[in-house]
């Protein structure tokens, strides 16, 4: 997209849709607004923009310049469920609370790069992590409850979308980083690998495989390391009783906590506290 064509106005949600099990569906070429974001929840479909075809499968997301003539089609071989929204620019009441598009570009290098690289469309191979927020936006649009919240969701989605990898290869470090961040934030309440994978939007077996290949540690080894580091910090800098710290950091079994702590630090939790306070 040419930067001189960008409207220097706030964006708003022009339309939001959630259409299930499309068969033999074709929408004629049309234009509207400024941007459209369409996520394929299941099945397959095709976008055609300027004579170029963009085939999409489950978990793909297409971001397109909706001011260009475009159409979407699907057939009965793989019924398609899509979730999406379109953005337009205008000075609607309440929109003054949000930055203009040009202000967003100046503030966010990620969004600037994404939109400047948007010739006709960008296809993201796996945008499943955005499904929840997109569904929330759709329900908010349908309910017409809070336009401020609706616009806030659309701005958040643009920010998140700008950080998604555009290739399968670049997706691996992206997902590993997301897993590490989630573990650091939530180690005390993580129950299993499935919880981590669900938060990221991946299959647990696949996530474990790419995580261990990248970091050399398993997901659960990282969870345990974060718990032990937190326990060490609490032992040295708090008066929380030793026999309560295991639960604070997420261990369900006190004996496992003592064994893991001694294995990592070479002494028992109580021994470490005595040493730290001496």
Tab-separated table of N, CA and C in Angstrom, residues 154-222:
chain	number	residue	atom	x	y	z
A	154	UNK	N	-10.313	-3.785	17.812
A	154	UNK	CA	-9.763	-3.764	16.449
A	154	UNK	C	-8.327	-3.236	16.450
A	155	UNK	N	-8.033	-2.245	17.268
A	155	UNK	CA	-6.674	-1.725	17.352
A	155	UNK	C	-5.734	-2.770	17.956
A	156	UNK	N	-6.228	-3.458	18.972
A	156	UNK	CA	-5.414	-4.525	19.587
A	156	UNK	C	-5.116	-5.625	18.574
A	157	UNK	N	-6.116	-6.007	17.785
A	157	UNK	CA	-5.923	-7.058	16.792
A	157	UNK	C	-4.907	-6.649	15.727
A	158	UNK	N	-4.924	-5.395	15.333
A	158	UNK	CA	-3.919	-4.932	14.370
A	158	UNK	C	-2.513	-5.053	14.954
A	159	UNK	N	-2.374	-4.686	16.224
A	159	UNK	CA	-1.063	-4.793	16.876
A	159	UNK	C	-0.607	-6.246	16.946
A	160	UNK	N	-1.518	-7.141	17.333
A	160	UNK	CA	-1.170	-8.570	17.439
A	160	UNK	C	-0.868	-9.154	16.068
A	161	UNK	N	-1.665	-8.774	15.078
A	161	UNK	CA	-1.473	-9.290	13.724
A	161	UNK	C	-0.102	-8.893	13.177
A	162	UNK	N	0.333	-7.689	13.486
A	162	UNK	CA	1.613	-7.200	12.981
A	162	UNK	C	2.792	-7.988	13.532
A	163	UNK	N	2.566	-8.754	14.591
A	163	UNK	CA	3.650	-9.553	15.183
A	163	UNK	C	3.605	-11.018	14.764
A	164	UNK	N	2.567	-11.415	14.047
A	164	UNK	CA	2.472	-12.805	13.616
A	164	UNK	C	3.495	-13.108	12.527
A	165	UNK	N	4.074	-14.310	12.528
A	165	UNK	CA	5.016	-14.686	11.457
A	165	UNK	C	4.288	-14.914	10.141
A	166	UNK	N	4.960	-14.581	9.050
A	166	UNK	CA	4.379	-14.726	7.724
A	166	UNK	C	4.777	-16.031	7.038
A	167	UNK	N	5.695	-16.792	7.634
A	167	UNK	CA	6.104	-18.071	7.062
A	167	UNK	C	6.140	-19.127	8.148
A	168	UNK	N	6.044	-20.394	7.735
A	168	UNK	CA	6.102	-21.489	8.704
A	168	UNK	C	7.453	-21.502	9.418
A	169	UNK	N	8.522	-21.184	8.681
A	169	UNK	CA	9.856	-21.212	9.271
A	169	UNK	C	9.990	-20.176	10.380
A	170	UNK	N	9.499	-18.955	10.128
A	170	UNK	CA	9.614	-17.911	11.139
A	170	UNK	C	8.643	-18.118	12.288
A	171	UNK	N	7.681	-19.042	12.119
A	171	UNK	CA	6.708	-19.292	13.184
A	171	UNK	C	7.336	-19.994	14.381
A	172	UNK	N	8.366	-20.828	14.162
A	172	UNK	CA	8.942	-21.606	15.260
A	172	UNK	C	9.492	-20.703	16.361
A	173	UNK	N	10.415	-19.763	16.069
A	173	UNK	CA	10.891	-18.897	17.151
A	173	UNK	C	9.787	-18.052	17.772
A	174	UNK	N	8.779	-17.701	16.971
A	174	UNK	CA	7.650	-16.923	17.494
A	174	UNK	C	6.897	-17.721	18.556
A	175	UNK	N	6.597	-18.985	18.262
A	175	UNK	CA	5.860	-19.804	19.215
A	175	UNK	C	6.707	-20.159	20.442
A	176	UNK	N	7.996	-20.390	20.237
A	176	UNK	CA	8.879	-20.681	21.374
A	176	UNK	C	8.928	-19.486	22.315
A	177	UNK	N	9.032	-18.296	21.750
A	177	UNK	CA	9.057	-17.087	22.583
A	177	UNK	C	7.740	-16.917	23.340
A	178	UNK	N	6.613	-17.183	22.654
A	178	UNK	CA	5.316	-17.067	23.321
A	178	UNK	C	5.198	-18.069	24.460
A	179	UNK	N	5.703	-19.288	24.255
A	179	UNK	CA	5.671	-20.301	25.309
A	179	UNK	C	6.519	-19.870	26.497
A	180	UNK	N	7.716	-19.362	26.227
A	180	UNK	CA	8.599	-18.915	27.309
A	180	UNK	C	7.960	-17.765	28.090
A	181	UNK	N	7.377	-16.825	27.386
A	181	UNK	CA	6.741	-15.691	28.062
A	181	UNK	C	5.584	-16.144	28.932
A	182	UNK	N	4.770	-17.055	28.412
A	182	UNK	CA	3.618	-17.541	29.180
A	182	UNK	C	4.071	-18.303	30.418
A	183	UNK	N	5.105	-19.117	30.277
A	183	UNK	CA	5.613	-19.869	31.419
A	183	UNK	C	6.145	-18.926	32.492
A	184	UNK	N	6.887	-17.916	32.086
A	184	UNK	CA	7.428	-16.960	33.063
A	184	UNK	C	6.319	-16.228	33.810
A	185	UNK	N	5.221	-15.939	33.110
A	185	UNK	CA	4.119	-15.199	33.720
A	185	UNK	C	3.217	-16.092	34.575
A	186	UNK	N	3.092	-17.368	34.203
A	186	UNK	CA	2.038	-18.210	34.785
A	186	UNK	C	2.532	-19.533	35.359
A	187	UNK	N	3.834	-19.680	35.614
A	187	UNK	CA	4.379	-20.964	36.064
A	187	UNK	C	3.682	-21.489	37.314
A	188	UNK	N	3.208	-20.596	38.171
A	188	UNK	CA	2.612	-21.002	39.446
A	188	UNK	C	1.230	-21.649	39.281
A	189	UNK	N	0.610	-21.476	38.102
A	189	UNK	CA	-0.734	-22.036	37.923
A	189	UNK	C	-0.849	-22.972	36.717
A	190	UNK	N	0.267	-23.292	36.089
A	190	UNK	CA	0.247	-24.207	34.942
A	190	UNK	C	0.116	-25.642	35.437
A	191	UNK	N	-0.846	-26.363	34.874
A	191	UNK	CA	-1.110	-27.747	35.305
A	191	UNK	C	-0.427	-28.771	34.408
A	192	UNK	N	-0.304	-28.468	33.111
A	192	UNK	CA	0.274	-29.437	32.181
A	192	UNK	C	0.665	-28.728	30.884
A	193	UNK	N	1.316	-29.470	29.989
A	193	UNK	CA	1.744	-28.894	28.703
A	193	UNK	C	0.561	-28.447	27.855
A	194	UNK	N	-0.555	-29.162	27.993
A	194	UNK	CA	-1.734	-28.815	27.212
A	194	UNK	C	-2.223	-27.405	27.497
A	195	UNK	N	-2.074	-26.972	28.740
A	195	UNK	CA	-2.495	-25.619	29.104
A	195	UNK	C	-1.640	-24.579	28.388
A	196	UNK	N	-0.344	-24.836	28.286
A	196	UNK	CA	0.560	-23.914	27.583
A	196	UNK	C	0.212	-23.885	26.095
A	197	UNK	N	0.034	-25.070	25.516
A	197	UNK	CA	-0.267	-25.165	24.087
A	197	UNK	C	-1.600	-24.513	23.747
A	198	UNK	N	-2.587	-24.684	24.634
A	198	UNK	CA	-3.903	-24.093	24.402
A	198	UNK	C	-3.829	-22.573	24.412
A	199	UNK	N	-3.031	-22.028	25.307
A	199	UNK	CA	-2.863	-20.573	25.377
A	199	UNK	C	-2.268	-20.029	24.076
A	200	UNK	N	-1.356	-20.786	23.482
A	200	UNK	CA	-0.666	-20.332	22.274
A	200	UNK	C	-1.457	-20.669	21.014
A	201	UNK	N	-2.299	-21.715	21.090
A	201	UNK	CA	-3.077	-22.120	19.930
A	201	UNK	C	-2.404	-23.177	19.082
A	202	UNK	N	-1.615	-24.076	19.738
A	202	UNK	CA	-0.919	-25.136	19.022
A	202	UNK	C	-1.251	-26.493	19.620
A	203	UNK	N	-0.967	-27.538	18.853
A	203	UNK	CA	-1.025	-28.898	19.366
A	203	UNK	C	0.099	-29.087	20.386
A	204	UNK	N	-0.202	-29.732	21.522
A	204	UNK	CA	0.776	-29.850	22.609
A	204	UNK	C	2.008	-30.651	22.195
A	205	UNK	N	1.814	-31.713	21.436
A	205	UNK	CA	2.952	-32.537	21.008
A	205	UNK	C	3.871	-31.757	20.083
A	206	UNK	N	3.273	-30.990	19.167
A	206	UNK	CA	4.074	-30.193	18.237
A	206	UNK	C	4.838	-29.101	18.985
A	207	UNK	N	4.158	-28.435	19.918
A	207	UNK	CA	4.816	-27.380	20.680
A	207	UNK	C	5.987	-27.938	21.479
A	208	UNK	N	5.791	-29.081	22.117
A	208	UNK	CA	6.873	-29.694	22.902
A	208	UNK	C	8.066	-30.010	22.010
A	209	UNK	N	7.783	-30.494	20.807
A	209	UNK	CA	8.861	-30.879	19.899
A	209	UNK	C	9.676	-29.663	19.453
A	210	UNK	N	9.008	-28.607	19.002
A	210	UNK	CA	9.759	-27.444	18.520
A	210	UNK	C	10.420	-26.705	19.678
A	211	UNK	N	9.808	-26.745	20.856
A	211	UNK	CA	10.387	-26.050	22.009
A	211	UNK	C	11.686	-26.724	22.450
A	212	UNK	N	11.649	-28.064	22.542
A	212	UNK	CA	12.851	-28.772	22.983
A	212	UNK	C	13.950	-28.690	21.936
A	213	UNK	N	13.577	-28.737	20.665
A	213	UNK	CA	14.572	-28.636	19.607
A	213	UNK	C	15.246	-27.265	19.617
A	214	UNK	N	14.495	-26.240	19.974
A	214	UNK	CA	15.021	-24.872	19.954
A	214	UNK	C	15.803	-24.527	21.220
A	215	UNK	N	15.279	-24.932	22.382
A	215	UNK	CA	15.867	-24.495	23.655
A	215	UNK	C	16.743	-25.552	24.321
A	216	UNK	N	16.560	-26.833	23.942
A	216	UNK	CA	17.295	-27.906	24.604
A	216	UNK	C	16.633	-28.377	25.879
A	217	UNK	N	15.549	-27.737	26.284
A	217	UNK	CA	14.802	-28.128	27.486
A	217	UNK	C	13.356	-28.426	27.112
A	218	UNK	N	12.716	-29.256	27.903
A	218	UNK	CA	11.297	-29.505	27.681
A	218	UNK	C	10.483	-28.371	28.283
A	219	UNK	N	9.225	-28.293	27.915
A	219	UNK	CA	8.341	-27.286	28.493
A	219	UNK	C	8.278	-27.428	30.006
A	220	UNK	N	8.145	-28.676	30.469
A	220	UNK	CA	7.970	-28.869	31.909
A	220	UNK	C	9.260	-28.601	32.675
A	221	UNK	N	10.391	-28.843	32.055
A	221	UNK	CA	11.665	-28.479	32.689
A	221	UNK	C	11.753	-26.966	32.884
A	222	UNK	N	11.233	-26.216	31.921
A	222	UNK	CA	11.235	-24.759	32.046
A	222	UNK	C	10.268	-24.305	33.127
